[in-house]
């Protein structure tokens, strides 16, 4: 029986539409153009930040993000950014006695914004707060510390084989691959995704197997 469920953030709990739209507007390119470039780098197995470098090769992403924040165009999250199954599934898992945690590759500011949404979880952490990001094994060491659960009793839920499935399994965790968002859908038929313990289409699927 599982004791803890840990969730990725982007395209697992929240839609990334708002963030990419903000970047497109900031870089003064059509939103569809940046969206298409994101799809292209994802299909090539590259980091999605490479889409920004295709628009502006010399971009300093951290500096631009700070400038966006200063201009009032920075990171924002509200209820509309959550996928519809997030609150009910998290609440059901917690009611079933599982420790529920959010830990993903996000800035410290997004960590703060997630806490302001008052989601039914026990802990929230981001790579920006930890100073280490997936797929670095140290990220999953931190995940297990936060989960306070043995690796084989802990499941990591995410959409990205390279950032979520492989490194979580290497750390001994169970893994659920979520077919959601561009990464989840594009890589769902691959051997990397097939290596996950579970393939799910909704967070509600977690509730069905978590107590087994």
mmCIF file of C-alpha atoms in Angstrom:
data_model
loop_
_atom_site.group_PDB
_atom_site.id
_atom_site.type_symbol
_atom_site.label_atom_id
_atom_site.label_comp_id
_atom_site.label_asym_id
_atom_site.label_seq_id
_atom_site.Cartn_x
_atom_site.Cartn_y
_atom_site.Cartn_z
ATOM 1 C CA UNK A 1 0.000 0.000 0.000
ATOM 2 C CA UNK A 2 1.280 3.451 -0.919
ATOM 3 C CA UNK A 3 1.913 5.997 1.810
ATOM 4 C CA UNK A 4 2.689 9.154 -0.180
ATOM 5 C CA UNK A 5 1.847 10.675 -3.559
ATOM 6 C CA UNK A 6 4.080 13.420 -4.960
ATOM 7 C CA UNK A 7 2.985 15.597 -7.876
ATOM 8 C CA UNK A 8 4.842 17.407 -10.605
ATOM 9 C CA UNK A 9 3.410 20.873 -11.300
ATOM 10 C CA UNK A 10 3.358 22.035 -14.933
ATOM 11 C CA UNK A 11 0.853 20.112 -17.080
ATOM 12 C CA UNK A 12 0.207 17.810 -14.137
ATOM 13 C CA UNK A 13 -1.611 20.178 -11.796
ATOM 14 C CA UNK A 14 -1.641 23.435 -13.733
ATOM 15 C CA UNK A 15 -2.033 24.415 -17.364
ATOM 16 C CA UNK A 16 1.010 26.109 -18.845
ATOM 17 C CA UNK A 17 -1.041 28.245 -21.241
ATOM 18 C CA UNK A 18 -0.797 31.438 -19.199
ATOM 19 C CA UNK A 19 2.955 31.223 -18.738
ATOM 20 C CA UNK A 20 3.772 30.658 -22.402
ATOM 21 C CA UNK A 21 1.326 33.370 -23.460
ATOM 22 C CA UNK A 22 3.078 35.814 -21.128
ATOM 23 C CA UNK A 23 6.458 34.919 -22.637
ATOM 24 C CA UNK A 24 5.131 35.347 -26.195
ATOM 25 C CA UNK A 25 3.719 38.769 -25.377
ATOM 26 C CA UNK A 26 6.933 39.802 -23.630
ATOM 27 C CA UNK A 27 9.108 38.696 -26.545
ATOM 28 C CA UNK A 28 6.697 40.300 -29.004
ATOM 29 C CA UNK A 29 5.980 37.177 -31.052
ATOM 30 C CA UNK A 30 2.570 35.645 -31.829
ATOM 31 C CA UNK A 31 1.445 33.209 -29.176
ATOM 32 C CA UNK A 32 0.938 30.531 -31.797
ATOM 33 C CA UNK A 33 4.553 30.947 -32.930
ATOM 34 C CA UNK A 34 5.975 30.341 -29.480
ATOM 35 C CA UNK A 35 3.533 27.489 -28.877
ATOM 36 C CA UNK A 36 4.684 25.823 -32.096
ATOM 37 C CA UNK A 37 8.337 26.265 -31.114
ATOM 38 C CA UNK A 38 7.655 24.707 -27.719
ATOM 39 C CA UNK A 39 6.115 21.734 -29.507
ATOM 40 C CA UNK A 40 9.130 21.454 -31.777
ATOM 41 C CA UNK A 41 11.708 21.352 -28.982
ATOM 42 C CA UNK A 42 9.549 18.923 -26.990
ATOM 43 C CA UNK A 43 9.385 16.592 -30.000
ATOM 44 C CA UNK A 44 13.185 16.739 -30.220
ATOM 45 C CA UNK A 45 13.533 15.818 -26.550
ATOM 46 C CA UNK A 46 15.032 19.210 -25.671
ATOM 47 C CA UNK A 47 14.315 21.434 -22.705
ATOM 48 C CA UNK A 48 11.295 23.637 -23.327
ATOM 49 C CA UNK A 49 13.333 26.751 -22.482
ATOM 50 C CA UNK A 50 15.086 26.200 -25.813
ATOM 51 C CA UNK A 51 11.940 27.570 -27.464
ATOM 52 C CA UNK A 52 12.730 30.964 -25.947
ATOM 53 C CA UNK A 53 16.282 30.783 -27.291
ATOM 54 C CA UNK A 54 14.956 30.092 -30.780
ATOM 55 C CA UNK A 55 13.139 33.421 -30.572
ATOM 56 C CA UNK A 56 16.013 35.280 -28.923
ATOM 57 C CA UNK A 57 19.297 33.336 -29.055
ATOM 58 C CA UNK A 58 21.091 35.539 -26.522
ATOM 59 C CA UNK A 59 18.276 35.574 -23.961
ATOM 60 C CA UNK A 60 19.131 35.521 -20.256
ATOM 61 C CA UNK A 61 15.991 33.782 -19.019
ATOM 62 C CA UNK A 62 16.473 34.608 -15.346
ATOM 63 C CA UNK A 63 17.059 38.286 -16.109
ATOM 64 C CA UNK A 64 14.054 38.441 -18.439
ATOM 65 C CA UNK A 65 11.849 36.750 -15.861
ATOM 66 C CA UNK A 66 12.922 39.346 -13.280
ATOM 67 C CA UNK A 67 12.164 42.134 -15.758
ATOM 68 C CA UNK A 68 8.729 40.661 -16.398
ATOM 69 C CA UNK A 69 8.012 40.597 -12.670
ATOM 70 C CA UNK A 70 9.135 44.204 -12.303
ATOM 71 C CA UNK A 71 6.843 45.198 -15.164
ATOM 72 C CA UNK A 72 3.842 43.399 -13.671
ATOM 73 C CA UNK A 73 3.889 40.717 -16.362
ATOM 74 C CA UNK A 74 5.366 37.923 -14.275
ATOM 75 C CA UNK A 75 4.166 34.585 -12.982
ATOM 76 C CA UNK A 76 0.521 34.352 -11.966
ATOM 77 C CA UNK A 77 -1.659 31.470 -10.811
ATOM 78 C CA UNK A 78 -5.317 31.276 -9.909
ATOM 79 C CA UNK A 79 -8.061 28.675 -9.808
ATOM 80 C CA UNK A 80 -8.531 28.815 -13.583
ATOM 81 C CA UNK A 81 -4.989 27.497 -14.088
ATOM 82 C CA UNK A 82 -5.748 24.242 -12.256
ATOM 83 C CA UNK A 83 -6.948 21.199 -14.152
ATOM 84 C CA UNK A 84 -10.507 20.333 -13.030
ATOM 85 C CA UNK A 85 -9.529 17.036 -11.372
ATOM 86 C CA UNK A 86 -6.849 18.561 -9.132
ATOM 87 C CA UNK A 87 -8.775 19.623 -6.026
ATOM 88 C CA UNK A 88 -11.107 16.612 -5.832
ATOM 89 C CA UNK A 89 -8.342 14.080 -6.483
ATOM 90 C CA UNK A 90 -5.957 15.630 -3.951
ATOM 91 C CA UNK A 91 -8.736 15.759 -1.370
ATOM 92 C CA UNK A 92 -9.670 12.114 -2.002
ATOM 93 C CA UNK A 93 -6.072 10.935 -1.683
ATOM 94 C CA UNK A 94 -5.633 12.820 1.543
ATOM 95 C CA UNK A 95 -8.919 11.452 2.888
ATOM 96 C CA UNK A 96 -7.628 7.956 2.078
ATOM 97 C CA UNK A 97 -4.744 8.597 4.468
ATOM 98 C CA UNK A 98 -1.971 9.263 1.952
ATOM 99 C CA UNK A 99 0.558 12.015 2.422
ATOM 100 C CA UNK A 100 0.107 14.383 -0.547
ATOM 101 C CA UNK A 101 2.966 16.552 -1.756
ATOM 102 C CA UNK A 102 3.657 18.923 -4.632
ATOM 103 C CA UNK A 103 7.286 19.089 -5.810
ATOM 104 C CA UNK A 104 8.256 20.223 -9.300
ATOM 105 C CA UNK A 105 10.587 22.294 -11.418
ATOM 106 C CA UNK A 106 9.247 25.751 -10.714
ATOM 107 C CA UNK A 107 10.476 29.032 -9.333
ATOM 108 C CA UNK A 108 10.248 29.963 -5.668
ATOM 109 C CA UNK A 109 7.558 32.458 -6.646
ATOM 110 C CA UNK A 110 5.396 29.689 -8.104
ATOM 111 C CA UNK A 111 5.813 27.816 -4.828
ATOM 112 C CA UNK A 112 4.363 30.838 -3.048
ATOM 113 C CA UNK A 113 1.515 31.112 -5.565
ATOM 114 C CA UNK A 114 0.665 27.436 -5.147
ATOM 115 C CA UNK A 115 0.470 27.834 -1.368
ATOM 116 C CA UNK A 116 -1.894 30.782 -1.825
ATOM 117 C CA UNK A 117 -4.290 28.472 -3.694
ATOM 118 C CA UNK A 118 -4.751 26.539 -0.427
ATOM 119 C CA UNK A 119 -4.707 23.134 -2.079
ATOM 120 C CA UNK A 120 -5.446 20.046 0.059
ATOM 121 C CA UNK A 121 -1.823 18.910 0.342
ATOM 122 C CA UNK A 122 0.643 18.379 3.152
ATOM 123 C CA UNK A 123 3.709 20.016 1.611
ATOM 124 C CA UNK A 124 4.689 22.159 -1.387
ATOM 125 C CA UNK A 125 8.251 22.606 -2.658
ATOM 126 C CA UNK A 126 9.879 23.781 -5.877
ATOM 127 C CA UNK A 127 13.265 23.421 -7.495
ATOM 128 C CA UNK A 128 13.736 27.171 -7.118
ATOM 129 C CA UNK A 129 13.366 26.847 -3.361
ATOM 130 C CA UNK A 130 15.610 23.797 -3.142
ATOM 131 C CA UNK A 131 18.305 24.987 -5.514
ATOM 132 C CA UNK A 132 18.216 21.686 -7.401
ATOM 133 C CA UNK A 133 15.991 20.644 -10.290
ATOM 134 C CA UNK A 134 14.810 17.453 -11.976
ATOM 135 C CA UNK A 135 16.254 15.219 -13.287
ATOM 136 C CA UNK A 136 19.090 15.674 -10.780
ATOM 137 C CA UNK A 137 19.003 12.728 -8.326
ATOM 138 C CA UNK A 138 19.345 15.180 -5.440
ATOM 139 C CA UNK A 139 15.877 16.507 -6.259
ATOM 140 C CA UNK A 140 14.374 13.097 -5.581
ATOM 141 C CA UNK A 141 16.390 12.729 -2.411
ATOM 142 C CA UNK A 142 14.652 15.894 -1.247
ATOM 143 C CA UNK A 143 11.312 14.488 -2.417
ATOM 144 C CA UNK A 144 11.748 11.387 -0.270
ATOM 145 C CA UNK A 145 12.806 13.464 2.727
ATOM 146 C CA UNK A 146 9.635 15.519 2.341
ATOM 147 C CA UNK A 147 7.457 12.460 1.785
ATOM 148 C CA UNK A 148 8.820 10.760 4.912
ATOM 149 C CA UNK A 149 7.983 7.479 3.209
ATOM 150 C CA UNK A 150 10.040 4.557 1.803
ATOM 151 C CA UNK A 151 10.695 4.879 -1.939
ATOM 152 C CA UNK A 152 8.613 1.810 -2.808
ATOM 153 C CA UNK A 153 5.679 3.266 -0.879
ATOM 154 C CA UNK A 154 5.932 6.626 -2.649
ATOM 155 C CA UNK A 155 4.634 7.419 -6.140
ATOM 156 C CA UNK A 156 5.765 10.348 -8.252
ATOM 157 C CA UNK A 157 3.180 11.626 -10.730
ATOM 158 C CA UNK A 158 4.295 13.500 -13.840
ATOM 159 C CA UNK A 159 4.038 13.877 -17.586
ATOM 160 C CA UNK A 160 7.688 13.963 -18.660
ATOM 161 C CA UNK A 161 9.689 10.717 -19.116
ATOM 162 C CA UNK A 162 13.128 12.367 -18.861
ATOM 163 C CA UNK A 163 12.328 14.618 -15.912
ATOM 164 C CA UNK A 164 9.796 12.496 -14.048
ATOM 165 C CA UNK A 165 9.737 8.796 -14.905
ATOM 166 C CA UNK A 166 13.383 7.838 -15.336
ATOM 167 C CA UNK A 167 14.913 9.802 -12.451
ATOM 168 C CA UNK A 168 12.117 8.946 -10.027
ATOM 169 C CA UNK A 169 12.476 5.249 -10.814
ATOM 170 C CA UNK A 170 16.256 5.518 -10.480
ATOM 171 C CA UNK A 171 15.642 6.828 -6.960
ATOM 172 C CA UNK A 172 13.464 3.795 -6.224
ATOM 173 C CA UNK A 173 10.077 5.512 -6.343
ATOM 174 C CA UNK A 174 6.971 4.159 -8.010
ATOM 175 C CA UNK A 175 5.872 6.263 -10.982
ATOM 176 C CA UNK A 176 2.588 7.247 -12.637
ATOM 177 C CA UNK A 177 2.856 8.730 -16.134
ATOM 178 C CA UNK A 178 0.067 11.224 -16.777
ATOM 179 C CA UNK A 179 -1.113 11.525 -20.389
ATOM 180 C CA UNK A 180 -1.724 15.271 -20.189
ATOM 181 C CA UNK A 181 -0.229 18.286 -21.921
ATOM 182 C CA UNK A 182 2.205 18.186 -24.866
ATOM 183 C CA UNK A 183 4.813 16.033 -23.114
ATOM 184 C CA UNK A 184 2.333 13.557 -21.676
ATOM 185 C CA UNK A 185 0.564 13.006 -24.977
ATOM 186 C CA UNK A 186 3.612 13.047 -27.232
ATOM 187 C CA UNK A 187 5.627 10.565 -25.166
ATOM 188 C CA UNK A 188 2.731 8.331 -24.056
ATOM 189 C CA UNK A 189 3.498 5.647 -26.632
ATOM 190 C CA UNK A 190 7.223 5.449 -25.953
ATOM 191 C CA UNK A 191 9.169 2.781 -24.126
ATOM 192 C CA UNK A 192 10.143 5.420 -21.537
ATOM 193 C CA UNK A 193 6.512 6.096 -20.676
ATOM 194 C CA UNK A 194 5.688 2.393 -20.762
ATOM 195 C CA UNK A 195 8.278 1.866 -18.027
ATOM 196 C CA UNK A 196 6.032 3.695 -15.552
ATOM 197 C CA UNK A 197 4.166 1.610 -12.964
ATOM 198 C CA UNK A 198 0.903 3.180 -14.092
ATOM 199 C CA UNK A 199 -0.336 5.061 -17.142
ATOM 200 C CA UNK A 200 -3.147 7.438 -16.202
ATOM 201 C CA UNK A 201 -5.402 9.891 -18.013
ATOM 202 C CA UNK A 202 -6.710 11.666 -14.937
ATOM 203 C CA UNK A 203 -5.634 12.247 -11.365
ATOM 204 C CA UNK A 204 -8.827 10.455 -10.360
ATOM 205 C CA UNK A 205 -7.141 7.253 -11.582
ATOM 206 C CA UNK A 206 -4.697 7.600 -8.694
ATOM 207 C CA UNK A 207 -7.458 7.275 -6.146
ATOM 208 C CA UNK A 208 -8.408 3.866 -7.527
ATOM 209 C CA UNK A 209 -4.985 2.260 -7.160
ATOM 210 C CA UNK A 210 -3.378 4.219 -4.312
ATOM 211 C CA UNK A 211 -4.944 2.198 -1.504
ATOM 212 C CA UNK A 212 -4.225 -1.225 -3.021
#
